[in-house]
Short mmCIF file of C-alpha atoms in Angstrom, two decimals:
data_model
loop_
_atom_site.label_atom_id
_atom_site.label_comp_id
_atom_site.label_asym_id
_atom_site.label_seq_id
_atom_site.Cartn_x
_atom_site.Cartn_y
_atom_site.Cartn_z
CA MET A 35 0.06 -0.18 0.09
CA THR A 36 0.80 3.89 -0.37
CA LEU A 37 -0.29 6.78 1.58
CA THR A 38 -2.29 7.26 -1.46
CA HIS A 39 -4.93 4.83 -0.24
CA TYR A 40 -5.23 7.31 2.96
CA LEU A 41 -6.27 9.62 0.93
CA VAL A 42 -8.96 7.56 -0.86
CA LEU A 43 -10.04 6.58 2.05
CA SER A 44 -10.55 10.56 3.26
CA ALA A 45 -11.91 11.17 0.27
CA ILE A 46 -14.99 8.17 0.31
CA LEU A 47 -15.77 8.70 4.07
CA PHE A 48 -15.49 12.86 3.35
CA SER A 49 -18.24 11.96 -0.24
CA LEU A 50 -20.30 9.66 2.90
CA GLY A 51 -20.33 12.84 5.30
CA ALA A 52 -21.78 14.89 2.87
CA ALA A 53 -23.95 12.11 1.52
CA THR A 54 -25.54 12.50 5.60
CA VAL A 55 -25.79 16.32 5.53
CA LEU A 56 -27.86 15.60 1.34
CA LEU A 57 -29.67 13.70 2.54
CA ARG A 58 -30.54 13.32 5.96
CA ARG A 59 -33.67 15.46 7.76
CA ASN A 60 -32.21 15.03 11.86
CA ALA A 61 -30.72 18.20 12.21
CA ILE A 62 -28.15 16.01 14.53
CA ILE A 63 -27.05 13.56 12.17
CA VAL A 64 -26.95 16.92 9.18
CA PHE A 65 -24.35 18.24 12.44
CA MET A 66 -22.59 14.62 12.32
CA GLY A 67 -22.14 14.47 9.11
CA VAL A 68 -20.64 17.46 8.80
CA GLU A 69 -18.75 16.62 11.85
CA LEU A 70 -17.82 13.46 9.71
CA MET A 71 -16.59 15.87 6.65
CA LEU A 72 -14.12 17.91 9.50
CA ASN A 73 -12.40 14.57 9.79
CA ALA A 74 -12.34 13.36 7.24
CA THR A 75 -10.34 15.80 5.92
CA ASN A 76 -8.07 16.07 9.19
CA LEU A 77 -6.82 12.79 8.59
CA ALA A 78 -5.67 13.90 4.29
CA LEU A 79 -4.01 16.62 6.01
CA VAL A 80 -2.04 13.70 8.47
CA THR A 81 -1.28 11.95 5.75
CA PHE A 82 -0.01 15.36 3.47
CA ALA A 83 2.88 16.18 6.74
CA ARG A 84 3.59 12.54 6.24
CA LEU A 85 3.75 12.53 1.89
CA HIS A 86 5.91 16.16 3.20
CA GLY A 87 7.53 15.14 5.92
CA ASP A 88 6.53 18.88 7.53
CA LEU A 89 4.67 19.00 10.20
CA THR A 90 2.62 21.77 9.60
CA GLY A 91 -0.30 19.62 8.37
CA GLN A 92 -0.33 18.49 12.41
CA VAL A 93 -0.91 21.67 13.14
CA MET A 94 -3.73 22.13 10.67
CA ALA A 95 -5.39 19.17 11.88
CA PHE A 96 -5.27 20.98 15.11
CA PHE A 97 -6.59 23.31 14.36
CA VAL A 98 -9.48 21.73 12.39
CA MET A 99 -10.23 20.25 15.76
CA VAL A 100 -9.80 23.50 17.86
CA VAL A 101 -12.47 24.52 15.42
CA ALA A 102 -15.23 22.11 15.30
CA ALA A 103 -15.07 21.57 18.67
CA ALA A 104 -16.46 25.50 19.40
CA GLU A 105 -18.72 25.30 16.54
CA VAL A 106 -20.00 21.90 17.60
CA VAL A 107 -20.82 23.74 21.48
CA VAL A 108 -23.29 26.75 19.42
CA GLY A 109 -24.47 25.02 16.65
CA LEU A 110 -25.74 21.62 19.32
CA ALA A 111 -27.38 24.74 21.64
CA ILE A 112 -28.23 25.90 18.43
CA ILE A 113 -30.84 22.68 17.90
CA VAL A 114 -31.67 22.88 21.06
CA SER A 115 -33.20 26.49 21.13
CA ILE A 116 -35.34 25.32 18.14
CA PHE A 117 -36.41 21.88 19.97
CA ARG A 118 -37.34 24.11 22.45
CA THR A 119 -40.02 26.19 20.81
CA ARG A 120 -40.49 24.27 17.71
CA LYS A 121 -40.65 20.74 19.37
CA SER A 122 -38.81 19.77 16.30
CA ALA A 123 -35.81 18.44 15.51
CA SER A 124 -36.20 18.55 11.70
CA VAL A 125 -34.59 21.21 9.47
CA ASP A 126 -37.31 20.60 6.71
CA ASP A 127 -39.40 21.86 9.89
CA ILE A 128 -37.54 25.01 9.63
CA ASN A 129 -39.67 27.00 7.07
CA LEU A 130 -41.00 30.72 8.22
CA LEU A 131 -39.08 32.28 5.69
CA LYS A 132 -41.19 30.87 2.59
CA SER A 133 -43.82 32.23 1.52
CA MET B 169 9.30 5.94 2.57
CA THR B 170 6.81 2.99 2.26
CA PRO B 171 4.12 2.14 4.85
CA SER B 172 5.06 -1.50 6.55
CA THR B 173 3.74 -4.46 6.83
CA ALA B 174 1.31 -4.36 10.22
CA GLU B 175 1.27 -1.01 9.22
CA ALA B 176 -1.13 -2.64 5.85
CA VAL B 177 -2.91 -4.57 7.40
CA LEU B 178 -4.38 -1.73 10.58
CA PHE B 179 -5.14 0.08 7.51
CA TRP B 180 -6.88 -2.99 5.60
CA VAL B 181 -8.13 -3.65 9.26
CA LEU B 182 -9.91 -0.86 9.93
CA ALA B 183 -10.33 1.33 6.29
CA PRO B 184 -13.51 -1.56 6.03
CA ILE B 185 -15.48 -1.01 8.91
CA MET B 186 -14.25 3.20 8.89
CA VAL B 187 -16.24 2.29 5.80
CA LEU B 188 -18.81 0.58 6.82
CA ALA B 189 -19.38 2.62 9.88
CA ALA B 190 -19.91 6.17 8.04
CA GLY B 191 -22.61 4.54 6.47
CA GLY B 192 -23.96 3.46 9.33
CA LEU B 193 -24.62 6.81 9.94
CA LEU B 194 -26.12 7.46 6.48
CA PHE B 195 -28.52 4.08 6.82
CA ALA B 196 -28.85 4.22 10.99
CA ARG B 197 -32.62 5.21 11.61
CA LYS B 198 -31.94 5.42 15.05
CA ALA B 199 -30.38 8.57 15.54
CA VAL B 200 -28.01 6.75 18.71
CA HIS B 201 -27.17 4.16 16.08
CA ALA B 202 -25.67 6.71 13.76
CA ALA B 203 -24.12 8.50 16.69
CA LEU B 204 -22.61 5.16 18.14
CA CYS B 205 -21.41 4.43 14.03
CA VAL B 206 -19.83 8.06 14.19
CA ILE B 207 -17.21 7.06 17.29
CA THR B 208 -16.92 4.07 15.38
CA VAL B 209 -14.85 5.56 13.02
CA MET B 210 -13.79 8.89 15.21
CA ILE B 211 -11.82 5.64 17.37
CA SER B 212 -10.53 4.59 14.18
CA LEU B 213 -9.19 7.48 12.95
CA ALA B 214 -7.09 8.04 15.56
CA PHE B 215 -5.03 4.52 15.63
CA LEU B 216 -4.68 5.47 11.64
CA TYR B 217 -3.67 9.20 13.32
CA VAL B 218 -1.32 7.57 15.64
CA ALA B 219 0.73 4.44 12.89
CA GLN B 220 0.55 7.54 10.02
CA GLU B 221 3.73 9.11 12.45
CA ALA B 222 1.18 11.41 14.54
CA PRO B 223 0.69 10.05 17.95
CA PHE B 224 -0.19 13.60 19.55
CA LEU B 225 -3.22 13.80 17.09
CA GLY B 226 -4.43 10.17 17.66
CA VAL B 227 -4.43 11.61 21.71
CA VAL B 228 -6.29 15.05 20.73
CA GLN B 229 -9.31 12.48 18.94
CA VAL B 230 -9.36 10.46 21.39
CA VAL B 231 -10.01 13.08 24.27
CA VAL B 232 -11.56 15.83 21.91
CA TYR B 233 -13.42 14.16 19.23
CA THR B 234 -15.37 11.15 21.56
CA GLY B 235 -14.40 12.19 24.63
CA ALA B 236 -16.15 15.08 24.31
CA VAL B 237 -17.67 15.69 20.79
CA MET B 238 -19.57 12.53 20.52
CA MET B 239 -20.99 12.63 24.14
CA LEU B 240 -21.96 15.98 24.11
CA PHE B 241 -23.67 15.02 20.88
CA LEU B 242 -25.01 12.27 22.83
CA PHE B 243 -26.45 14.43 25.89
CA VAL B 244 -28.58 16.55 22.70
CA LEU B 245 -29.86 13.69 21.91
CA MET B 246 -31.12 12.36 25.60
CA LEU B 247 -31.89 16.48 25.35
CA VAL B 248 -34.24 16.49 22.36
CA GLY B 249 -35.49 12.08 22.46
CA VAL B 250 -34.52 9.45 21.65
CA ASP B 251 -37.19 8.47 19.40
CA ALA B 252 -36.24 11.92 17.03
CA SER B 253 -36.55 10.24 14.12
CA ASP B 254 -36.57 11.57 10.35
CA SER B 255 -40.01 12.31 8.30
CA LEU B 256 -39.89 10.64 4.96
CA VAL B 257 -42.45 13.23 3.64
CA GLU B 258 -40.31 15.64 1.23
CA THR B 259 -40.73 19.31 1.06
CA LEU B 260 -38.89 19.87 -2.14
CA ARG B 261 -39.60 18.23 -4.95
CA GLY B 262 -36.78 15.47 -6.35
CA GLN B 263 -34.68 16.84 -3.35
CA ARG B 264 -33.19 13.24 -2.92
CA TRP B 265 -32.54 11.93 -6.34
CA ILE B 266 -30.67 15.75 -6.53
CA GLY B 267 -29.74 15.17 -2.82
CA TRP B 268 -27.50 11.41 -3.83
CA VAL B 269 -25.99 12.03 -7.36
CA ALA B 270 -24.71 14.87 -5.96
CA ALA B 271 -22.90 12.98 -3.56
CA LEU B 272 -21.69 10.01 -5.52
CA GLY B 273 -20.69 12.94 -7.94
CA LEU B 274 -18.91 14.28 -5.53
CA GLY B 275 -17.66 11.56 -3.68
CA VAL B 276 -16.12 9.14 -7.34
CA VAL B 277 -14.24 13.28 -8.13
CA LEU B 278 -12.74 13.52 -5.58
CA VAL B 279 -11.77 9.78 -4.93
CA GLY B 280 -10.91 10.29 -9.18
CA VAL B 281 -8.07 13.56 -8.69
CA VAL B 282 -7.12 12.17 -5.35
CA GLY B 283 -6.21 8.30 -6.56
CA ARG B 284 -5.07 9.33 -9.81
CA THR B 285 -2.46 12.55 -8.96
CA VAL B 286 0.82 11.34 -9.16
CA TYR B 287 3.24 12.18 -5.46
CA PRO B 288 6.19 12.92 -4.17
CA ASP B 289 8.42 10.06 -2.89
CA ALA B 290 6.75 10.30 0.72
CA VAL B 291 9.42 11.63 3.09
CA GLY B 292 8.09 10.21 6.35
CA LEU B 293 7.87 11.72 9.62
CA GLY B 294 11.46 10.47 11.26
CA ASP B 295 13.33 14.04 10.20
CA ALA B 296 10.54 16.05 11.14
CA ASN B 297 9.90 14.51 15.04
CA GLY B 298 12.94 13.74 15.88
CA ALA B 299 12.44 15.47 19.17
CA THR B 300 9.28 13.36 20.21
CA ASN B 301 5.92 14.76 17.41
CA PRO B 302 4.45 16.37 21.01
CA VAL B 303 7.43 18.58 21.69
CA GLY B 304 7.49 19.12 16.72
CA VAL B 305 4.30 19.75 16.85
CA ALA B 306 3.90 22.88 19.25
CA ARG B 307 7.09 24.35 18.20
CA ILE B 308 5.13 24.78 14.61
CA ILE B 309 1.97 25.79 17.54
CA PHE B 310 4.05 28.09 19.11
CA GLY B 311 6.85 29.40 17.41
CA GLN B 312 4.94 30.54 13.73
CA HIS B 313 0.88 30.38 14.13
CA VAL B 314 1.34 32.05 18.08
CA PHE B 315 -1.79 34.35 16.75
CA ALA B 316 -3.51 31.55 15.61
CA LEU B 317 -3.46 29.86 18.94
CA GLU B 318 -4.14 33.14 20.07
CA VAL B 319 -7.66 33.94 18.50
CA VAL B 320 -8.37 30.40 18.94
CA GLY B 321 -8.98 30.21 22.41
CA ALA B 322 -10.67 33.92 22.04
CA LEU B 323 -13.41 31.81 19.88
CA LEU B 324 -13.36 28.71 22.28
CA VAL B 325 -14.35 31.09 25.37
CA THR B 326 -17.06 33.16 23.22
CA ALA B 327 -18.64 29.47 21.54
CA ALA B 328 -18.89 28.94 25.69
CA LEU B 329 -20.54 32.46 25.98
CA GLY B 330 -22.73 31.94 22.99
CA ALA B 331 -23.80 28.12 24.07
CA LEU B 332 -25.16 29.93 27.10
CA VAL B 333 -26.66 33.35 25.86
CA LEU B 334 -28.34 30.85 23.07
CA THR B 335 -30.19 27.87 25.53
CA HIS B 336 -30.56 30.35 28.30
CA ARG B 337 -34.05 30.40 29.49
CA GLN B 338 -35.96 33.16 30.51
CA ARG B 339 -38.45 32.53 34.34
CA LEU B 340 -41.62 33.40 33.54
CA LYS B 341 -43.65 31.57 35.66
CA PRO B 342 -41.99 31.49 39.73
CA VAL B 343 -41.03 27.91 41.38
CA VAL B 344 -42.66 25.80 42.12
CA ARG B 345 -41.00 24.11 44.80
CA GLN B 346 -41.95 21.44 47.47
CA ARG B 347 -43.83 24.02 50.09
CA GLU B 348 -46.19 25.26 47.23
CA ARG B 349 -47.14 21.37 45.71
CA ALA B 350 -47.68 20.67 49.65
CA ALA B 351 -50.47 23.49 50.18
CA ALA B 352 -51.82 23.14 46.72
CA ARG B 353 -53.14 20.17 47.74
CA VAL B 354 -54.11 21.35 50.46
CA LYS B 355 -56.52 23.65 49.01
CA ALA B 356 -57.77 20.91 46.78
CA GLY B 357 -58.34 18.54 50.10
CA ALA B 358 -55.97 15.59 47.75
CA ARG B 359 -54.44 12.70 49.20
CA LEU B 360 -51.79 14.23 51.55
CA THR B 361 -49.49 10.85 52.48
CA PRO B 362 -47.79 9.53 50.47
CA LEU B 363 -48.24 6.87 47.48
CA PRO B 364 -48.42 2.98 48.45
CA ALA B 365 -46.33 1.09 46.45
CA PRO B 366 -47.52 -0.51 44.00
CA GLY B 367 -47.27 -4.21 44.02
CA VAL B 368 -46.81 -4.44 47.14
CA TYR B 369 -50.55 -7.11 48.55
CA ALA B 370 -50.63 -7.84 45.14
CA ARG B 371 -49.66 -11.20 43.56
CA HIS B 372 -46.40 -9.72 42.10
CA ASN B 373 -43.19 -7.52 43.12
CA ALA B 374 -44.01 -5.31 40.01
CA MET B 375 -44.00 -1.64 39.31
CA ASP B 376 -46.93 -1.53 36.60
CA VAL B 377 -49.09 -3.39 39.16
CA PRO B 378 -50.79 -1.32 41.15
CA ALA B 379 -50.75 -2.19 45.15
CA LEU B 380 -54.03 -3.49 46.49
CA ASP B 381 -56.27 -1.87 49.27
CA PRO B 382 -57.80 -3.61 52.34
CA ASP B 383 -60.63 -5.11 50.35
CA GLY B 384 -58.68 -6.05 47.46
CA ASN B 385 -59.35 -3.84 44.72
CA PRO B 386 -56.29 -2.65 42.73
CA ILE B 387 -55.74 1.30 44.14
CA GLU B 388 -54.78 2.73 40.29
CA GLU B 389 -52.91 5.58 41.59
CA SER B 390 -49.70 3.46 42.64
CA VAL B 391 -48.95 2.66 39.72
CA PRO B 392 -46.63 5.18 38.78
CA ARG B 393 -47.39 8.28 36.58
CA VAL B 394 -45.40 7.59 33.84
CA LEU B 395 -45.75 4.14 33.47
CA ARG B 396 -49.79 4.83 33.35
CA ILE B 397 -49.63 7.59 30.47
CA ARG B 398 -47.72 5.68 28.95
CA GLY B 399 -50.45 3.16 29.01
CA GLN B 400 -47.52 0.18 30.20
CA GLU B 401 -49.25 -0.50 33.73
CA ALA B 402 -50.34 -4.04 33.38
CA GLY B 403 -54.08 -3.35 33.73
CA THR B 404 -56.22 -4.12 36.73
CA ASP B 405 -59.12 -6.01 36.30
CA ALA B 406 -56.22 -8.59 36.39
CA PHE B 407 -54.55 -8.97 39.71
CA HIS B 408 -57.57 -7.80 41.59
CA ALA B 409 -57.75 -9.69 44.51
CA ASP B 410 -60.98 -11.45 44.14
CA THR B 411 -61.42 -11.45 47.52
CA TYR B 412 -65.61 -11.72 47.91
CA ARG B 413 -65.04 -14.96 45.63
CA ARG B 414 -62.48 -16.03 47.87
CA ALA B 415 -64.47 -15.52 51.01
CA VAL B 416 -67.38 -17.65 49.53
CA THR B 417 -66.00 -20.53 48.35
CA ALA B 418 -63.97 -20.21 51.54
CA VAL B 419 -67.90 -20.45 53.56
CA LEU B 420 -69.34 -23.37 50.69
CA ALA B 421 -66.15 -25.49 51.35
CA GLN B 422 -66.42 -25.08 55.37
CA ARG B 423 -70.61 -26.27 54.69
CA GLY B 424 -69.07 -29.25 52.91
CA VAL B 425 -70.19 -28.10 49.27
CA THR B 426 -67.77 -28.28 46.80
CA ALA B 427 -68.24 -25.79 43.97
CA THR B 428 -66.99 -25.28 40.97
CA ASP B 429 -66.10 -21.76 39.76
CA ALA B 430 -69.18 -21.51 37.31
CA GLU B 431 -71.00 -22.71 40.82
CA VAL B 432 -69.92 -19.78 42.37
CA ASP B 433 -70.43 -18.12 40.00
CA ALA B 434 -73.96 -18.24 39.41
CA ALA B 435 -73.97 -18.07 43.07
CA LEU B 436 -72.31 -14.71 42.94
CA GLY B 437 -74.52 -13.36 40.35
CA THR B 438 -71.33 -12.78 38.27
CA THR B 439 -71.18 -14.24 34.32
CA GLU B 440 -67.72 -14.25 34.29
CA ASP B 441 -65.88 -15.99 31.23
CA ASP B 442 -62.15 -16.23 32.74
CA PRO B 443 -61.84 -14.43 35.68
CA ARG B 444 -58.65 -13.71 35.98
CA PRO B 445 -57.38 -13.03 32.37
CA PRO B 446 -54.19 -12.70 31.59
CA ALA B 447 -52.07 -9.44 31.64
CA ALA B 448 -52.31 -7.07 29.09
CA PRO B 449 -49.56 -7.04 27.04
CA PRO B 450 -48.15 -3.26 27.39
CA GLY B 451 -49.47 -0.35 25.67
CA THR B 452 -52.65 -2.50 25.05
CA THR B 453 -54.29 -1.02 28.57
CA ALA B 454 -57.07 2.26 28.42
CA GLY B 455 -55.20 4.92 30.62
CA PRO B 456 -55.36 8.16 30.94
CA THR B 457 -53.21 9.79 27.61
CA THR B 458 -53.00 12.96 27.80
CA ASP B 459 -55.36 15.15 29.93
CA ILE B 460 -52.69 14.46 33.14
CA THR B 461 -50.11 17.57 32.40
CA LEU B 462 -46.58 17.17 33.20
CA GLY B 463 -45.77 20.79 34.03
CA GLU B 464 -43.41 22.95 33.34
CA GLY B 465 -40.92 20.73 32.62
CA SER B 466 -42.20 19.42 30.69
CA THR B 467 -40.97 18.35 26.31
CA GLY B 468 -44.72 16.80 25.23
CA THR B 469 -42.55 14.14 24.30
CA GLU B 470 -44.33 11.20 27.56
CA THR B 471 -47.17 10.54 26.34
CA GLN B 472 -45.76 8.72 22.69
CA PRO B 473 -45.26 5.25 23.74
#
């Protein structure tokens, strides 16, 4: 095997995460799809760091993790407050702006 | 530098598991199962990081992602209700097909580009990890990216504050504490003593079996309120002690008369075919379903079985 296998795995995981975001209706599962995409990019970053012998890729992955943690905190808080007001976690129910 | 055989074995074991688990996220009906699938992917990723000479990121992956982020997801799932499942109604016409095509196209393009590109010979992190991997990463973070690190720290503080603000709820009604509840009970003339425990003098000791009062009649309110709302109580008829019937049978037996059930029925004027029907399966007994208010803390989903 070569390092390309890692990159292909990362691409597959990224597309599965994107498919989850596009196809699922439950806001929490959609959010987990976003997390999966972030993780896939992290794998690619770590692999590129190894490919080039430069640790900067790992530092980028580290920053992605920290930003993802902050994003999850705010996103889940939004989901909880939406659920409180609308009693639903489905992304299709949030169509207030629809005429 | 090429990956060792051990690494290849690890990769070929973990990669199918990860892809299957990611597929589980896409197809799982219940959100909890999806969360477990994502946890599987993340732990496997931690293994791959360690194999890819990034032990620091491997540990951070387990601590931050599986330890903190996914646990937060599970907490919110419990808050929102585990039953919250997907609706299958399409509000946008054809969105499902477009989504499939777009996702598949993205996958094909990504895999094609990434897989067919010719990369330079892999250098490996032997030199960069000379003074251990965490030290190397720290040199770069605190050397070239100090400002980014500070900004990220501000971002984390802002996120924590944002979560507090977004989930804050204003108190609109006065708090009802134990004293107020007691006063309300006295005022309404309701039962002042604690409720009897379920099942104690009945034939079973289970939570869903009502207790019996001295006359042998089931006390419906001894069954926990949640079970009654869900209609999961074992039915009051099935556990009626039938004391009157027993007394009649005993008196008849004293007089030397052995009466069959049917004769006792005839004497009592009851025409029960089966005096002790089997306990009803959960969810079929008629109980109050909607007329009980659970108060302010209710999410309104407790009554859904």
